[in-house]
Coordinates of C-alpha atoms in Angstrom, one line a residue:
Chain A
M1 CA 5.8 -31.0 29.1
S2 CA 7.5 -27.9 27.8
G3 CA 10.8 -29.7 28.0
A4 CA 9.6 -32.2 25.5
S5 CA 8.3 -29.5 23.1
N6 CA 11.5 -27.6 23.4
L7 CA 13.4 -30.7 22.4
V8 CA 11.1 -31.1 19.3
A9 CA 11.6 -27.5 18.4
M10 CA 15.4 -27.8 18.8
K11 CA 15.4 -31.0 16.6
K12 CA 13.7 -29.0 13.9
V13 CA 16.2 -26.2 14.2
V14 CA 19.1 -28.6 13.8
Q15 CA 17.4 -30.4 10.9
Q16 CA 16.9 -27.0 9.1
L17 CA 20.5 -26.0 9.8
R18 CA 21.8 -29.4 8.4
F19 CA 19.8 -28.8 5.2
E20 CA 21.0 -25.2 4.8
A21 CA 24.6 -26.2 5.5
S22 CA 24.5 -28.8 2.7
I23 CA 23.9 -26.6 -0.3
N24 CA 26.5 -25.8 -2.9
R25 CA 27.6 -22.2 -3.1
V26 CA 28.8 -20.3 -6.1
K27 CA 31.6 -17.7 -5.9
V28 CA 30.5 -14.1 -5.5
S29 CA 32.7 -13.1 -8.4
Q30 CA 30.7 -15.6 -10.6
A31 CA 27.4 -14.4 -9.3
A32 CA 28.4 -10.8 -9.9
A33 CA 29.5 -11.5 -13.4
D34 CA 26.2 -13.2 -14.2
L35 CA 24.2 -10.4 -12.7
Q36 CA 26.1 -7.7 -14.7
Q37 CA 25.6 -9.6 -17.9
F38 CA 21.9 -9.8 -17.2
C39 CA 21.6 -6.1 -16.5
M40 CA 23.6 -5.3 -19.7
Q41 CA 21.6 -7.6 -21.9
H42 CA 18.3 -6.0 -20.8
A43 CA 19.5 -2.4 -20.5
L44 CA 18.2 -1.3 -23.9
Q45 CA 14.7 -2.7 -23.1
D46 CA 14.6 -0.8 -19.8
P47 CA 12.6 2.5 -20.5
L48 CA 13.4 3.9 -17.1
L49 CA 17.1 3.5 -17.8
T50 CA 17.2 4.7 -21.4
G51 CA 14.6 7.4 -21.1
L52 CA 11.3 7.9 -23.1
S53 CA 10.5 10.3 -25.8
S54 CA 7.0 11.9 -26.0
N55 CA 6.1 9.6 -28.8
T56 CA 6.8 6.4 -27.0
N57 CA 5.7 7.5 -23.6
P58 CA 2.1 6.2 -22.8
F59 CA 2.1 8.8 -20.0
R60 CA 3.3 11.6 -22.3
P61 CA 2.9 15.1 -20.9
Q62 CA -0.7 16.0 -21.6
K63 CA -0.9 18.9 -24.0
L64 CA -3.0 21.8 -22.9
C65 CA -6.3 22.3 -24.8
S66 CA -7.0 25.8 -26.1
F67 CA -10.2 27.2 -27.5
L68 CA -9.8 28.2 -31.1
Chain B
M1 CA 25.6 -34.6 28.0
G2 CA 21.9 -34.2 27.8
E3 CA 20.1 -34.5 24.4
M4 CA 19.3 -30.8 24.5
E5 CA 22.9 -29.8 25.2
Q6 CA 24.1 -32.1 22.3
M7 CA 21.7 -30.5 19.9
K8 CA 22.6 -27.0 20.9
K9 CA 26.3 -27.9 20.3
E10 CA 25.4 -29.4 16.9
A11 CA 23.4 -26.2 16.0
D12 CA 26.3 -23.9 16.9
G13 CA 28.7 -26.1 14.9
L14 CA 26.4 -26.0 11.9
K15 CA 26.1 -22.2 12.1
T16 CA 29.9 -21.9 12.2
Q17 CA 30.1 -24.3 9.2
I18 CA 27.6 -22.2 7.2
E19 CA 29.5 -18.9 7.9
A20 CA 32.8 -20.5 6.9
A21 CA 31.2 -21.9 3.7
R22 CA 29.9 -18.4 2.8
K23 CA 33.2 -16.8 3.6
A24 CA 35.0 -19.3 1.4
V25 CA 33.1 -18.1 -1.7
A26 CA 33.2 -14.4 -0.9
D27 CA 36.1 -13.7 -3.2
T28 CA 34.9 -10.2 -3.9
T29 CA 31.9 -7.9 -3.3
M30 CA 29.3 -6.8 -5.8
S31 CA 30.4 -3.2 -5.8
A32 CA 34.1 -4.2 -6.2
A33 CA 33.2 -6.5 -9.1
S34 CA 31.1 -3.7 -10.7
A35 CA 33.8 -1.1 -10.5
A36 CA 34.5 -1.4 -14.2
V37 CA 30.8 -1.2 -15.2
A38 CA 29.8 2.2 -16.7
P39 CA 27.8 4.1 -14.1
A40 CA 24.0 4.3 -14.6
P41 CA 22.9 7.7 -15.9
R42 CA 21.6 10.2 -13.4
V43 CA 17.9 9.5 -13.3
Q44 CA 15.5 12.4 -13.3
L45 CA 11.9 11.3 -13.5
K46 CA 8.8 13.6 -13.6
T47 CA 5.4 13.0 -12.2
R48 CA 3.2 12.2 -15.1
R49 CA 0.0 11.4 -13.2
T50 CA -1.2 12.2 -9.6
L51 CA -4.1 9.8 -8.9
K52 CA -6.5 11.4 -6.5
G53 CA -9.4 9.5 -5.0
H54 CA -8.5 7.8 -1.8
L55 CA -9.5 9.6 1.4
A56 CA -7.0 8.2 3.8
K57 CA -3.5 6.6 3.9
I58 CA -2.6 4.3 1.0
Y59 CA -1.0 1.1 2.2
A60 CA -0.5 -0.9 -0.9
M61 CA -0.6 -1.0 -4.7
H62 CA -0.1 -3.6 -7.4
W63 CA 0.1 -3.4 -11.2
A64 CA -2.0 -5.7 -13.4
T65 CA 0.0 -7.7 -16.0
D66 CA -1.4 -5.5 -18.8
S67 CA 0.8 -2.7 -17.4
R68 CA -2.1 -0.3 -17.6
L69 CA -4.5 -1.2 -14.8
M70 CA -3.5 -1.2 -11.1
V71 CA -5.1 -1.7 -7.8
S72 CA -4.5 0.4 -4.7
A73 CA -5.7 -0.1 -1.1
S74 CA -6.4 2.6 1.5
Q75 CA -7.5 2.7 5.1
D76 CA -10.5 4.7 3.8
G77 CA -11.9 1.1 3.4
K78 CA -11.6 0.9 -0.4
L79 CA -9.7 -0.8 -3.1
L80 CA -9.6 1.4 -6.2
I81 CA -8.9 0.0 -9.7
W82 CA -7.2 2.7 -11.9
D83 CA -6.5 3.0 -15.6
S84 CA -3.1 4.6 -15.2
H85 CA -2.9 5.9 -18.8
S86 CA -6.1 8.1 -18.5
G87 CA -5.9 8.4 -14.7
N88 CA -9.5 7.3 -14.4
K89 CA -11.0 5.1 -11.7
I90 CA -12.4 1.9 -13.3
N91 CA -13.8 0.3 -10.1
A92 CA -14.2 0.9 -6.4
V93 CA -14.4 -2.2 -4.1
P94 CA -15.7 -1.4 -0.6
L95 CA -14.0 -3.5 2.1
K96 CA -15.6 -5.1 5.0
S97 CA -12.7 -4.1 7.2
S98 CA -11.0 -0.8 6.5
W99 CA -7.7 -1.9 8.2
V100 CA -6.2 -3.1 4.9
M101 CA -2.5 -3.6 4.6
T102 CA -2.0 -5.3 1.2
C103 CA -3.6 -5.8 -2.2
S104 CA -2.8 -7.9 -5.3
Y105 CA -3.9 -8.2 -8.9
A106 CA -4.2 -11.7 -10.4
P107 CA -2.1 -12.3 -13.5
S108 CA -5.3 -13.0 -15.5
G109 CA -6.8 -9.6 -14.5
N110 CA -10.0 -11.3 -13.4
L111 CA -9.4 -11.1 -9.6
V112 CA -8.0 -8.9 -6.9
A113 CA -7.3 -9.6 -3.3
S114 CA -6.8 -7.7 -0.1
G115 CA -6.3 -8.2 3.6
G116 CA -5.1 -6.6 6.8
L117 CA -5.9 -6.5 10.5
D118 CA -9.0 -8.7 9.8
N119 CA -6.4 -11.6 9.5
M120 CA -8.1 -12.7 6.3
C121 CA -7.3 -12.5 2.6
T122 CA -10.5 -11.6 0.6
V123 CA -10.6 -12.4 -3.1
Y124 CA -12.9 -10.4 -5.4
N125 CA -14.1 -11.0 -9.0
L126 CA -13.8 -7.9 -11.1
K127 CA -15.5 -9.4 -14.1
T128 CA -19.0 -9.9 -12.8
P129 CA -21.4 -7.0 -13.5
V130 CA -21.0 -5.9 -9.9
V131 CA -17.7 -6.7 -8.1
K132 CA -18.3 -9.9 -6.0
T133 CA -16.5 -11.5 -3.1
V134 CA -15.2 -14.9 -4.4
K135 CA -13.8 -16.1 -1.1
E136 CA -12.7 -15.1 2.4
L137 CA -9.5 -17.0 3.2
D138 CA -9.6 -17.3 6.9
A139 CA -7.0 -19.3 8.9
H140 CA -4.2 -17.0 9.8
T141 CA -4.1 -16.0 13.4
G142 CA -2.3 -12.7 12.7
Y143 CA -2.7 -9.8 10.3
L144 CA -2.3 -10.2 6.6
A145 CA 0.8 -8.3 5.5
C146 CA 1.1 -9.4 1.9
C147 CA -0.6 -11.5 -0.7
R148 CA 0.3 -12.5 -4.3
F149 CA -1.7 -14.6 -6.8
L150 CA 0.0 -17.5 -8.6
S151 CA -3.1 -17.9 -10.8
D152 CA -6.9 -17.6 -10.4
S153 CA -6.9 -20.7 -8.3
E154 CA -3.9 -20.2 -5.9
I155 CA -2.6 -17.3 -3.8
L156 CA 0.3 -16.9 -1.4
T157 CA 0.0 -14.9 1.9
A158 CA 2.4 -13.6 4.5
S159 CA 1.1 -13.0 8.0
G160 CA 1.8 -11.4 11.3
D161 CA 1.3 -14.9 12.8
T162 CA 4.9 -15.6 11.5
T163 CA 3.7 -18.0 8.8
C164 CA 3.2 -17.8 5.0
A165 CA 0.6 -19.9 3.3
L166 CA -0.4 -21.2 -0.1
W167 CA -4.2 -21.3 -0.5
D168 CA -6.6 -23.1 -2.9
I169 CA -9.0 -20.3 -3.5
E170 CA -12.0 -22.5 -4.6
S171 CA -11.9 -24.6 -1.4
G172 CA -10.8 -21.7 0.8
K173 CA -8.2 -24.0 2.4
Q174 CA -4.5 -23.7 3.0
K175 CA -2.6 -26.2 0.8
T176 CA 0.8 -25.6 2.3
V177 CA 1.9 -23.6 5.4
F178 CA 5.5 -22.3 5.5
L179 CA 6.8 -22.4 9.0
N180 CA 10.2 -21.1 10.1
H181 CA 10.2 -17.4 10.7
V182 CA 10.1 -16.3 14.4
G183 CA 8.8 -12.8 13.7
D184 CA 5.8 -11.3 11.8
C185 CA 6.1 -12.0 8.1
M186 CA 5.9 -8.6 6.3
C187 CA 6.4 -9.2 2.6
L188 CA 6.8 -11.9 -0.1
S189 CA 8.0 -12.1 -3.7
L190 CA 7.4 -14.9 -6.1
S191 CA 10.3 -16.1 -8.3
P192 CA 10.0 -15.6 -12.1
D193 CA 9.5 -19.4 -12.6
M194 CA 7.0 -19.5 -9.7
N195 CA 8.6 -22.5 -8.1
T196 CA 10.0 -20.6 -5.1
F197 CA 9.2 -17.5 -3.2
I198 CA 11.1 -15.3 -0.8
S199 CA 9.7 -13.8 2.4
G200 CA 10.9 -11.0 4.8
A201 CA 10.0 -10.8 8.4
C202 CA 10.3 -8.9 11.7
D203 CA 13.0 -11.4 12.8
S204 CA 15.3 -9.4 10.3
L205 CA 15.6 -12.5 8.1
A206 CA 14.7 -13.3 4.5
K207 CA 13.9 -16.9 3.7
L208 CA 13.6 -18.8 0.4
W209 CA 10.8 -21.4 0.2
D210 CA 9.8 -24.2 -2.2
V211 CA 6.2 -23.4 -3.1
R212 CA 5.2 -27.0 -3.6
D213 CA 6.8 -28.9 -0.7
G214 CA 6.8 -26.1 1.9
T215 CA 10.5 -26.4 2.8
C216 CA 12.7 -23.5 3.7
K217 CA 15.6 -23.8 1.4
Q218 CA 17.8 -20.9 2.5
T219 CA 18.0 -18.2 5.2
F220 CA 19.5 -14.8 4.6
Q221 CA 20.9 -12.7 7.5
G222 CA 22.2 -9.2 7.5
H223 CA 19.5 -6.8 8.4
T224 CA 19.2 -5.6 12.0
S225 CA 15.5 -4.8 12.0
D226 CA 12.2 -5.7 10.3
V227 CA 12.4 -6.6 6.7
N228 CA 9.4 -4.7 5.2
A229 CA 10.0 -5.1 1.5
I230 CA 11.4 -7.8 -0.8
S231 CA 11.7 -8.4 -4.5
F232 CA 13.1 -11.1 -6.7
F233 CA 15.5 -9.8 -9.4
H234 CA 14.2 -10.8 -12.9
N235 CA 17.0 -13.3 -13.3
G236 CA 15.6 -15.4 -10.5
N237 CA 19.0 -15.7 -8.7
T238 CA 19.1 -12.5 -6.7
V239 CA 16.8 -10.9 -4.2
I240 CA 16.7 -7.3 -2.8
T241 CA 15.3 -6.5 0.6
G242 CA 14.3 -3.2 2.4
S243 CA 14.3 -2.8 6.1
D244 CA 13.5 -0.6 9.1
D245 CA 17.3 -0.5 9.7
C246 CA 17.3 2.1 6.9
T247 CA 19.2 -0.1 4.4
C248 CA 18.3 -2.2 1.4
K249 CA 20.4 -5.2 0.7
M250 CA 21.0 -7.5 -2.2
F251 CA 21.4 -11.2 -1.5
D252 CA 22.6 -13.7 -4.1
L253 CA 20.8 -17.0 -3.9
R254 CA 23.6 -19.1 -5.4
A255 CA 26.4 -17.4 -3.3
D256 CA 24.0 -17.7 -0.3
Q257 CA 24.9 -14.3 1.2
E258 CA 24.5 -10.6 1.2
V259 CA 26.6 -9.1 -1.7
I260 CA 25.8 -5.4 -1.4
S261 CA 24.1 -2.9 1.0
Y262 CA 22.4 0.2 -0.2
Q263 CA 22.9 2.8 2.5
D264 CA 23.8 6.4 3.2
A265 CA 25.0 8.0 6.4
Q266 CA 22.4 10.7 5.9
L267 CA 19.5 8.3 5.4
N268 CA 17.8 7.8 8.8
A269 CA 14.4 6.6 7.7
G270 CA 13.2 3.0 7.4
V271 CA 12.5 1.5 4.0
T272 CA 8.8 0.7 3.4
S273 CA 8.7 -0.7 -0.1
L274 CA 10.8 -1.3 -3.2
A275 CA 10.5 -2.1 -6.9
L276 CA 13.0 -2.9 -9.7
S277 CA 13.2 -1.6 -13.2
V278 CA 12.9 -4.3 -15.9
S279 CA 16.6 -4.8 -16.4
G280 CA 17.1 -4.7 -12.6
R281 CA 19.7 -2.0 -12.8
L282 CA 17.5 0.6 -11.0
M283 CA 15.9 0.0 -7.7
F284 CA 13.2 2.4 -6.4
A285 CA 13.0 2.3 -2.6
G286 CA 10.3 4.1 -0.6
Y287 CA 11.2 5.5 2.8
D288 CA 9.5 6.9 5.9
D289 CA 11.0 10.3 5.2
F290 CA 8.5 10.9 2.3
N291 CA 11.0 10.2 -0.5
C292 CA 11.6 7.4 -2.9
N293 CA 15.4 7.0 -3.6
I294 CA 16.7 5.5 -6.8
W295 CA 19.7 3.2 -6.5
D296 CA 22.1 1.7 -9.0
T297 CA 21.8 -1.9 -8.0
L298 CA 25.2 -3.0 -9.3
K299 CA 27.3 -0.2 -7.9
G300 CA 25.3 0.5 -4.7
E301 CA 25.1 4.3 -5.4
K302 CA 22.1 6.6 -5.2
V303 CA 21.3 7.9 -8.7
G304 CA 18.2 9.9 -8.2
V305 CA 15.2 10.7 -5.9
L306 CA 11.5 11.0 -6.4
S307 CA 10.2 13.8 -4.1
G308 CA 6.7 15.0 -4.2
H309 CA 4.7 13.1 -1.5
D310 CA 3.7 14.9 1.7
N311 CA 3.9 11.8 3.8
R312 CA 5.5 8.4 4.0
V313 CA 5.9 6.5 0.7
S314 CA 4.2 3.2 1.6
C315 CA 4.3 1.3 -1.7
T316 CA 6.1 1.3 -5.0
G317 CA 5.6 -0.7 -8.2
V318 CA 7.0 -1.0 -11.7
P319 CA 4.6 -2.5 -14.3
P320 CA 5.8 -5.5 -16.3
D321 CA 6.5 -3.3 -19.4
G322 CA 8.8 -1.2 -17.2
M323 CA 7.4 2.1 -18.6
C324 CA 7.1 3.9 -15.3
V325 CA 7.2 3.6 -11.6
C326 CA 4.2 4.2 -9.3
T327 CA 4.5 5.4 -5.7
G328 CA 1.7 5.4 -3.2
S329 CA 1.7 7.4 0.0
W330 CA 0.1 8.1 3.4
D331 CA -0.7 11.5 1.8
S332 CA -3.6 9.5 0.0
F333 CA -2.1 10.0 -3.5
L334 CA -0.5 7.8 -6.0
K335 CA 2.0 9.2 -8.4
I336 CA 3.2 7.8 -11.7
W337 CA 6.7 8.8 -12.8
N338 CA 8.9 8.3 -15.8

């Protein structure tokens, strides 16, 4: 019986490989260019990249309290 | 030739075909293509908050969509909901099983979920006067490694039983089961358009799935050990993985292959977790050696490090507004950096 289930499993493997082999692939140079463009376009809205001033930082360094 | 023999031959032929097709489009590498890009600035982040409250190792954390609240899970048997701005604990959810491995915040902010060695994903309602268990999603035959809400009615899980599943929370049933990995599923990440998700497993592969029809669309090889962490890039076309083989890798979905590997000869610790800044240029990867390294995703260079934890960094997360990065550790603390 394990022979039959091995056959079924193998059929699924072949089916999956046929599917994966059939996709269209884009050149890495194109993919790289698109990715760079995406990063550039969003760079200014990336606070971790551009840095944060105390005013805009919701986690701004907590000022020490002093008794007057 | 027997049928089995024939199929093995066909399988080998297809694998060769796929490799050839990938090679045919590999006209450059990501780092070569990014040579002309200005380097990312040296990133020096400071700890702005240290969240103390858990009494044991923290295994997971997840930001809410408001970029202010977050949930963390610890093997002290609790989920804690934090207001990251004030550092205050808003809620504590006691868990039936303390062996928790994952937690997730629903996009609505109404629900959180957790799971682990109990093989279940438990969903909790935070908006009732007392936090209530909404459902125990019980069908996996292995541990729950990761869970992510699509909405208040659907959740995706990744399990040690080698499957991922899409659940209908109200009925408590699995709508779709994603079968193809041959090792424990360790992590998953939903695409920005929520039509696909990517999973990483102990078979060292990452797989792309169609959420609705359950098909495995693509398989990504390259790692030589368990894939513990995975994240979609915000453009929806690229994926970054982190592995026990001490490297992180970027796979491009349209080129169907690995395009860059983030590694260092001196780095001998496995990657446990990773998170991307909102532009995707920076990647924060947590390692077993107690550090979180910051990588320039385009150039493949290390541009900073977050040191401060006294044990393994087990989870990292950047909130939707990108204002900070949170690291969680086996030292029982969460730290917020920017």
